[in-house]
Coordinates of C-alpha atoms and ligand atoms in Angstrom, one line a residue:
X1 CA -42.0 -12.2 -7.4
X2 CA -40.8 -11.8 -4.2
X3 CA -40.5 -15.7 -2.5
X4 CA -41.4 -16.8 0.5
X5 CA -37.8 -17.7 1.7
X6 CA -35.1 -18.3 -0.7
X7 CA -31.8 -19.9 0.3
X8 CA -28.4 -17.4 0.0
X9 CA -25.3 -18.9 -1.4
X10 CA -23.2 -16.2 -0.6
X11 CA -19.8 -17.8 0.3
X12 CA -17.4 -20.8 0.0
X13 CA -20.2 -23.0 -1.5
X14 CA -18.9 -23.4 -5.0
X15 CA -15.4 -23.4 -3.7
X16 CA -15.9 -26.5 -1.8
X17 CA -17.8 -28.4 -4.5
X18 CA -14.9 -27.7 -6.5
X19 CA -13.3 -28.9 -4.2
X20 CA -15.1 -32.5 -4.2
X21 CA -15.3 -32.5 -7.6
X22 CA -11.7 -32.0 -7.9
X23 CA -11.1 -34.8 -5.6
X24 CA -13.3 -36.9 -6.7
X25 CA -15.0 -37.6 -3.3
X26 CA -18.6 -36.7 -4.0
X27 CA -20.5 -39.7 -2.2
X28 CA -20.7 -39.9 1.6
X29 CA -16.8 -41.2 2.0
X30 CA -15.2 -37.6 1.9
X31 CA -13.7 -35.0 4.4
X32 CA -16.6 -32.6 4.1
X33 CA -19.0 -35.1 6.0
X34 CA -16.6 -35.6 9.2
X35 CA -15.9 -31.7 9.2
X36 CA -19.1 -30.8 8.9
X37 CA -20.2 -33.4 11.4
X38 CA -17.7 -31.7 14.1
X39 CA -18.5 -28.2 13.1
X40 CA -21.9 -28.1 13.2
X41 CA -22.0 -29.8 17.0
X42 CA -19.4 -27.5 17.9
X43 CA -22.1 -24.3 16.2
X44 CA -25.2 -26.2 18.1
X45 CA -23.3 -26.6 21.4
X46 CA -23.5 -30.7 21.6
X47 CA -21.1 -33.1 22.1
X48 CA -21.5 -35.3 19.1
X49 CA -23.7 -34.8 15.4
X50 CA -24.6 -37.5 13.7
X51 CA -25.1 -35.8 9.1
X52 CA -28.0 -37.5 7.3
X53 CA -29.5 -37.3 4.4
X54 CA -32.4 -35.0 5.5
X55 CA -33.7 -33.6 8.4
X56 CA -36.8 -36.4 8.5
X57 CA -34.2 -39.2 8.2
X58 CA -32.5 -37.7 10.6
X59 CA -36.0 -37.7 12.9
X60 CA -36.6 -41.6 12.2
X61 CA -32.7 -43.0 12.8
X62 CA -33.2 -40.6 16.4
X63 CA -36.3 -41.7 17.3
X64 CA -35.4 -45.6 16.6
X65 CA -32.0 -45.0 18.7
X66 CA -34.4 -43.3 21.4
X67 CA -36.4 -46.8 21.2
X68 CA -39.5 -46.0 19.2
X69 CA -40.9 -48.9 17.5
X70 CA -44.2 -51.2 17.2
X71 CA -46.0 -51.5 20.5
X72 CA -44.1 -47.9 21.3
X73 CA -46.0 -44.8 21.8
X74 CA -44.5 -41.1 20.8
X75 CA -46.3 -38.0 22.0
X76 CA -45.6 -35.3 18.8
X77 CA -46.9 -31.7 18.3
X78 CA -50.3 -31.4 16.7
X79 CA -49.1 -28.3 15.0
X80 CA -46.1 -28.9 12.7
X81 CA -45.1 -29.8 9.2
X82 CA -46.0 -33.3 8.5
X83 CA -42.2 -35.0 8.4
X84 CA -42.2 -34.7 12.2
X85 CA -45.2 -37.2 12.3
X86 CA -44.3 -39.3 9.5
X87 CA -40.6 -40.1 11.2
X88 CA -42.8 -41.7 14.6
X89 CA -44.9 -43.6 12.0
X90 CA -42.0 -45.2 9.8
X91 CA -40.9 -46.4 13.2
X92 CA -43.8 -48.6 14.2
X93 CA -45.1 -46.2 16.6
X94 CA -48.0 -45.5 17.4
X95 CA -49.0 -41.3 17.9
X96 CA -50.4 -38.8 20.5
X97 CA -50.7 -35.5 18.9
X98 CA -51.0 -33.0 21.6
X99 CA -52.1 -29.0 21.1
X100 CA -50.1 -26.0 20.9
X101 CA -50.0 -23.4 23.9
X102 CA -51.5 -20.1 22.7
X103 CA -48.0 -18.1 23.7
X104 CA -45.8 -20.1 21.4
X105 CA -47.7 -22.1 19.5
X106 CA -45.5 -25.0 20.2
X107 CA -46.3 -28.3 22.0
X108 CA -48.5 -27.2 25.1
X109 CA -46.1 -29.2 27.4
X110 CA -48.3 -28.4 30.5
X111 CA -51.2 -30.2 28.7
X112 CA -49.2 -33.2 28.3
X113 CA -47.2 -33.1 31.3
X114 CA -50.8 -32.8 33.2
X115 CA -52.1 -35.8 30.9
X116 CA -49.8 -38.0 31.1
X117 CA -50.0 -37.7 35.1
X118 CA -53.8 -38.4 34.7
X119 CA -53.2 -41.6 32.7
X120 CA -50.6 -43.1 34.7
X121 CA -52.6 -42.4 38.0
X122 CA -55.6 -44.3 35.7
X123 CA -52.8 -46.9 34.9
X124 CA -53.3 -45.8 31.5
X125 CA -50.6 -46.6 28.8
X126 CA -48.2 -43.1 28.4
X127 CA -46.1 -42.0 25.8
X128 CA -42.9 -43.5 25.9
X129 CA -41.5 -40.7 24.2
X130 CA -42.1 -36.9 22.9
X131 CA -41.0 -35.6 20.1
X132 CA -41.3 -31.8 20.8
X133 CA -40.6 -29.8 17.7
X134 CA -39.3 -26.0 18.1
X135 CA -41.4 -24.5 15.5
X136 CA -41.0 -21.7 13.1
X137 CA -37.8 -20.6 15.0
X138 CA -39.4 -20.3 18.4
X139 CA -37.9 -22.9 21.4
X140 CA -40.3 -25.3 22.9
X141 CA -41.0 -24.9 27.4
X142 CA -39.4 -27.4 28.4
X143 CA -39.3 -28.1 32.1
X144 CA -43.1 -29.6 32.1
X145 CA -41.0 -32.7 29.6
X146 CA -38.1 -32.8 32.0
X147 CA -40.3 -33.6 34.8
X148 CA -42.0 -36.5 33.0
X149 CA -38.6 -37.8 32.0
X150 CA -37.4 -38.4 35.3
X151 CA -40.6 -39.5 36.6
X152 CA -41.6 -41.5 33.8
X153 CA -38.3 -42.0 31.8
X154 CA -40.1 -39.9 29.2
X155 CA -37.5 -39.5 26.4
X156 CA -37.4 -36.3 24.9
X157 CA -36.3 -35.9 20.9
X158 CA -36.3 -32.3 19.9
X159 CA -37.5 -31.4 16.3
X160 CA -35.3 -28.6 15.9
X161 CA -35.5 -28.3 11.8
X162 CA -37.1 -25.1 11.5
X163 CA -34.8 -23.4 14.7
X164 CA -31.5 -23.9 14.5
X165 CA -29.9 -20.8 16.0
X166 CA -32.7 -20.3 18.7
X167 CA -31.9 -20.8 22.5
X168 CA -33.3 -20.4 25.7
X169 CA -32.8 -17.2 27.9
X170 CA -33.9 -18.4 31.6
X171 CA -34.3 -21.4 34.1
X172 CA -32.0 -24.3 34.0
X173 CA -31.5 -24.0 30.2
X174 CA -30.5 -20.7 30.0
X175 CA -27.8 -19.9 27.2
X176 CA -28.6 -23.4 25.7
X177 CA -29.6 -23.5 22.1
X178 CA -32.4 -25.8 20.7
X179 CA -31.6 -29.1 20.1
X180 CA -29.5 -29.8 23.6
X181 CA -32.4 -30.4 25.8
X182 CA -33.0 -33.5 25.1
X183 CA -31.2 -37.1 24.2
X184 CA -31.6 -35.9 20.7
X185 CA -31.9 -33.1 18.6
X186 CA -32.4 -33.1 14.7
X187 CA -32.2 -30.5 12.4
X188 CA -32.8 -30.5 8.6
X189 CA -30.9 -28.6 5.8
X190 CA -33.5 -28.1 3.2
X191 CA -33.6 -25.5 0.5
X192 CA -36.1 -23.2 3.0
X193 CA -34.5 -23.6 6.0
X194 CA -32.0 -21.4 7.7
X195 CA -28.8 -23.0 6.4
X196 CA -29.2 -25.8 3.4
X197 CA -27.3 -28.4 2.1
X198 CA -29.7 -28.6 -0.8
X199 CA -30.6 -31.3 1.1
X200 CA -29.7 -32.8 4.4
X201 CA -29.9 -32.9 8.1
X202 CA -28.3 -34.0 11.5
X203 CA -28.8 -35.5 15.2
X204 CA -26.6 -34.4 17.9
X205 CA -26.9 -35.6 21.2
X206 CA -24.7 -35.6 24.2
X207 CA -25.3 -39.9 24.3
X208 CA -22.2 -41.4 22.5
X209 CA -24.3 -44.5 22.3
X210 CA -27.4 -42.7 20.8
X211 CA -24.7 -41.3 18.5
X212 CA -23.1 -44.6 17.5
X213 CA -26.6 -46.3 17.1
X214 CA -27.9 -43.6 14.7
X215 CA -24.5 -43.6 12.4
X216 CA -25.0 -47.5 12.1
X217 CA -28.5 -47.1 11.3
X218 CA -27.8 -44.4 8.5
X219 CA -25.5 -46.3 7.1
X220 CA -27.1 -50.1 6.5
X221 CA -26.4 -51.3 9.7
X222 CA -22.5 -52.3 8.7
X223 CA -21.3 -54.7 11.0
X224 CA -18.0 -53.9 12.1
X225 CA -15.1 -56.1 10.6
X226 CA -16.2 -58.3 7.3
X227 CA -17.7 -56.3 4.1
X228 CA -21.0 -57.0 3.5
X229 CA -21.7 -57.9 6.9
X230 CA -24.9 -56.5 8.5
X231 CA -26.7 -57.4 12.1
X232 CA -29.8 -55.3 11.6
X233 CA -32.0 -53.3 9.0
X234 CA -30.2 -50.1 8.4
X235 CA -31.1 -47.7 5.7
X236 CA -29.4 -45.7 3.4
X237 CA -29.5 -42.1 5.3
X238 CA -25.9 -40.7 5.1
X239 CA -25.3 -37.1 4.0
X240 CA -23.0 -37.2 1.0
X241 CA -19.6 -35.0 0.5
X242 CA -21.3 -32.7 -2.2
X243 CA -24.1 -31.9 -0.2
X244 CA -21.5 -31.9 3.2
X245 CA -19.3 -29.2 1.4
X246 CA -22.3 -26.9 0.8
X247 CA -23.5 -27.3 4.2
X248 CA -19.9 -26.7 6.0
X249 CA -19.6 -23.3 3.3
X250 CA -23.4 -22.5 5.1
X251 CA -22.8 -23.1 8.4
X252 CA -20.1 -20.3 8.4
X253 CA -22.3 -18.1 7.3
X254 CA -24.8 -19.3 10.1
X255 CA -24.3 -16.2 12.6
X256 CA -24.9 -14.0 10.1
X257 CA -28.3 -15.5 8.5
X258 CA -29.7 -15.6 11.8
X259 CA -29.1 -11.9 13.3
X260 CA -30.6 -11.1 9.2
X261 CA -33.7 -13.2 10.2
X262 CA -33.9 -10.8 13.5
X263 CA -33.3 -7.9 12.1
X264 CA -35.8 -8.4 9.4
X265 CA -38.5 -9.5 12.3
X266 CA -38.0 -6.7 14.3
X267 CA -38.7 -4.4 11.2
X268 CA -42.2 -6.6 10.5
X269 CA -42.9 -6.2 14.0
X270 CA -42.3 -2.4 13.8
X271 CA -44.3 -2.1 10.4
X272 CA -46.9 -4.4 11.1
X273 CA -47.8 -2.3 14.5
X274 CA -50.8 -0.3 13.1
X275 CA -52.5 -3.6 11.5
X276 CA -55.1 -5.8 12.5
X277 CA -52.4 -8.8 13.0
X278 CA -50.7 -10.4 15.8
X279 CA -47.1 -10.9 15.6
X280 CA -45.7 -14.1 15.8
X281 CA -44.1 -15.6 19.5
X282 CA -41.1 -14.2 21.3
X283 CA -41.0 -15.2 24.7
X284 CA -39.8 -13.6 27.2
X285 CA -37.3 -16.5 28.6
X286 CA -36.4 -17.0 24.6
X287 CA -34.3 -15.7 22.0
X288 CA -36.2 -17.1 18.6
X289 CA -34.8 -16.7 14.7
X290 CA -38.2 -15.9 13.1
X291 CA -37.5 -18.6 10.6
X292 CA -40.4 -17.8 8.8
X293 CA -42.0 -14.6 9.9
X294 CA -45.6 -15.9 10.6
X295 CA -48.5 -13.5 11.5
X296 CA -52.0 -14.4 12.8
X297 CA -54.9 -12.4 11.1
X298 CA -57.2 -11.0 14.3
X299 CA -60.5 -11.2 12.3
X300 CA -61.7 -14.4 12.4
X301 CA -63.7 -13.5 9.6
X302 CA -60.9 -13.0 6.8
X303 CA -59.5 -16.3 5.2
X304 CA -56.1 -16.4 4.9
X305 CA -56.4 -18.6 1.7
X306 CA -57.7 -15.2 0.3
X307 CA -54.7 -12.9 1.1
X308 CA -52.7 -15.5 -0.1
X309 CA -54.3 -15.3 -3.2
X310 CA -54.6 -11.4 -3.3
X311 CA -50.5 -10.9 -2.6
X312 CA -49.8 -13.5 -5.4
X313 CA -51.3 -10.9 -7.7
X314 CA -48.9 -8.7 -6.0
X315 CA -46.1 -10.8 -6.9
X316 CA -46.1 -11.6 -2.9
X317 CA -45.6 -15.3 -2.2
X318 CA -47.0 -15.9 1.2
X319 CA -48.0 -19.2 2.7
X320 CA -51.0 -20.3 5.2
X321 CA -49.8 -22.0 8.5
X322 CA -50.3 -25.9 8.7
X323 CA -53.3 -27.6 9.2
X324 CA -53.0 -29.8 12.2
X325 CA -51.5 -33.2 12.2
X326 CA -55.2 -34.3 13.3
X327 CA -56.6 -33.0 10.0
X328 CA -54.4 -34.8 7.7
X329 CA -55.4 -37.5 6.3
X330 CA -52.7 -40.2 7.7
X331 CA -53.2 -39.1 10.9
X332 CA -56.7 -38.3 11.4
X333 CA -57.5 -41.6 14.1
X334 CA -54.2 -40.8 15.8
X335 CA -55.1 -40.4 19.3
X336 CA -54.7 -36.5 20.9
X337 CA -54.7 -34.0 23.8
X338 CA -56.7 -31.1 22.5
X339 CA -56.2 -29.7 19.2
X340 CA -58.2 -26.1 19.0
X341 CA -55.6 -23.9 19.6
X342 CA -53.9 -25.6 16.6
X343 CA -56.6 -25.2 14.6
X344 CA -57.0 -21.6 15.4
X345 CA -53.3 -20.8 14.0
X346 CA -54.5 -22.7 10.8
X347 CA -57.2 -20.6 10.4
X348 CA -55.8 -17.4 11.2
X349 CA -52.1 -17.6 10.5
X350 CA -50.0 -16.9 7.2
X351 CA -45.9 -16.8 7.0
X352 CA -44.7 -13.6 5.2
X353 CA -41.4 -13.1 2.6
X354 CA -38.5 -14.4 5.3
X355 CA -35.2 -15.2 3.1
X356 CA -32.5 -14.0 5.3
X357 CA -31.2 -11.6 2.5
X358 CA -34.7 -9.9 1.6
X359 CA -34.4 -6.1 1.4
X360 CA -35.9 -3.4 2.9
X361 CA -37.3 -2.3 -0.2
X362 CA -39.0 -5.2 -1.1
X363 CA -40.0 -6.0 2.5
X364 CA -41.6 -2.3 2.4
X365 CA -43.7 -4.0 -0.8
X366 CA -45.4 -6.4 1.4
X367 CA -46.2 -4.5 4.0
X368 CA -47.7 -1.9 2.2
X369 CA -49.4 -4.2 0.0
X370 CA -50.6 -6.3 3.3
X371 CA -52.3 -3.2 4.9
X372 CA -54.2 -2.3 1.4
X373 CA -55.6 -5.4 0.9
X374 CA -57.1 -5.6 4.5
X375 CA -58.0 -1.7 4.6
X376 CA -60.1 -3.5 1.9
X377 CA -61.5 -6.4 2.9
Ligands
LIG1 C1 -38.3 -29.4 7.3 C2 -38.8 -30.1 8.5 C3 -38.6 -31.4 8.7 C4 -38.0 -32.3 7.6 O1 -36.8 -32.0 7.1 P1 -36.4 -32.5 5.7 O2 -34.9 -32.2 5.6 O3 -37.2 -31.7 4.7 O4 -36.6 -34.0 5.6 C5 -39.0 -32.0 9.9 N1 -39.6 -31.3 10.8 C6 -39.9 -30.0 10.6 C7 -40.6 -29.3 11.7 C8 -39.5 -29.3 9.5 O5 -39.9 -28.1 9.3

């Protein structure tokens, strides 16, 4: 079978668990945590990084230090994997999914910088904050949210899980990576995304109070001085020394997963020329990863549930796209801007064999097996 994105554990990984276990330090109190901590803002470009547990813990102590809470409102992308929804909702908060933009398939920013104008001139509640998520390794537009920042003190927390690596190329953000646009930026390092931790995930921010705020969250809310002393609701979110030690081994290796990830889109995009497929975003003012090399199919008539199917068979594991945030279940009364071009990409979209290390052999195999199956359907 050739998986849809594996992680590689190609370098100091088991030499820094050895290390832990060596030293015994395998919960959060441990050396790997604070290194990692420094290393990884230093990688990302941000002041400070704030480890947790996982990238959606990472989205809910964030968006509580950002303010989010009952009687709050936090504009989110329509089209995104669920966690990026569920981290507003644990906060109290209620939603306002708004549709992608056709030429990235991220948050259409325009739509909501346009909307939330409309509402306020209706005196209309607006969001208080937007939670823009960079997906599939391809950087949100971002002026349209910097505009209603400093005209409505809009904060902006990026969901930067699936794009660590990707910057902007132009305008005032130019040579800035994702994650540094806003007061916040989380990432997650899950087994599929671009460096893992097995499990895990960060903030960084330029705000040492954001920062501080989020560490005492993660961590029970310790009050400083006495033990056992807390002045709030915290939760148990820190990153442990085990999982630290594989991340820090993984982050050195982060330079070289991501030009693999470009390399191995600009081969798709090469092979996939002659089919009936649209390649996945890359604009012009951007510099994505590809995270997870996603295709949209250009005959509306073929369901991608099929293909799916069909390359299984081949021992091809693909994946459809997600269905909006306004066709799930929890979400489905959550108020929202738009929503069709969102589900468009559900209908029409499937993510192809990504791991950084795939070979050109096997990635051969899928495209070959891609163009027989729809020469034949
Ligand atoms: C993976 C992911 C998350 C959640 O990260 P976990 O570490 O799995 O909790 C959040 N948002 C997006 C867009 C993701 O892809």
């Amino acid at each position: 079978m050739i998986p849809l994105s594996e992680p590689s554990l190609g370098g100091n990984e088991a030499r820094y668990l050895r290390e832990c276990i060596d030293t015994g330090y395998v919960s959060s109190a441990g050396p790997f945590v604070g290194r990692f901590e420094r290393e990884f803002a230093a990688a990302v470009g941000a002041p400070r990084a704030v480890a947790c547990a996982s990238g959606t813990a990472a989205l809910h102590v964030a968006l509580l230090a950002a303010g989010a809470g009952p009687g709050s409102v936090v504009a989110v992308s329509d089209f995104t994997f669920i966690a990026s929804a569920n981290a507003a909702h644990y906060t109290g908060a209620a939603l306002l999914l708004v549709d992608s933009e056709p030429e990235t398939w991220n948050m259409n920013t325009e739509l909501l910088h346009d909307e939330v104008v409309r509402r306020a001139r209706l005196g209309r509640p607006i969001p208080d904050i937007v939670e823009v998520v960079h997906v599939l390794g391809h950087p949100a537009r971002m002026e349209p949210l910097f505009e209603l920042r400093d005209r409505f003190w809009i904060d902006i927390v990026e969901d930067a899980a699936e794009s660590l690596g990707a910057s902007w190329t132009e305008g005032t953000l130019a040579g800035r990576q994702v994650g540094t646009a806003g007061g916040a930026g989380c990432f997650s390092f899950n087994g599929n995304k671009i460096i893992t931790a097995g499990g895990g995930g960060a903030i960084v921010t330029a705000d040492h109070e954001l920062a501080d705020v989020a560490a005492r969250l993660s961590d029970q809310a310790k009050a400083p001085g006495e033990h056992y002393r807390h002045d709030d609701v915290g939760f148990n979110y820190r990153l442990t020394n085990i999982a630290a030690a594989v991340a820090s081994a993984q982050l050195e290796q982060l330079p070289d997963k991501v030009a693999a990830k470009r390399a191995l889109a600009a081969r798709y995009r090469e092979s996939l020329r002659p089919l009936p497929v649209t390649p996945p975003p890359s604009a012009d003012w951007a510099d994505p990863t590809f995270w997870l090399y996603s295709i949209l199919l250009d005959d509306p008539g073929l369901d991608p549930a099929k293909l799916v199917a069909a390359l299984a068979a081949d021992g091809i594991q693909t994946r459809r796209l997600w269905p909006p945030l306004h066709d799930q279940r929890p979400y489905r009364s959550a108020d929202r801007i738009g929503g069709a071009v969102a589900d468009d990409l559900y209908r029409r979209g499937l993510s192809l064999p990504s791991s950084a290390h795939l070979s050109e052999h096997d990635q051969r195999t899928v495209v070959a097996a891609l163009a027989s199956i729809l020469a034949a359907s």
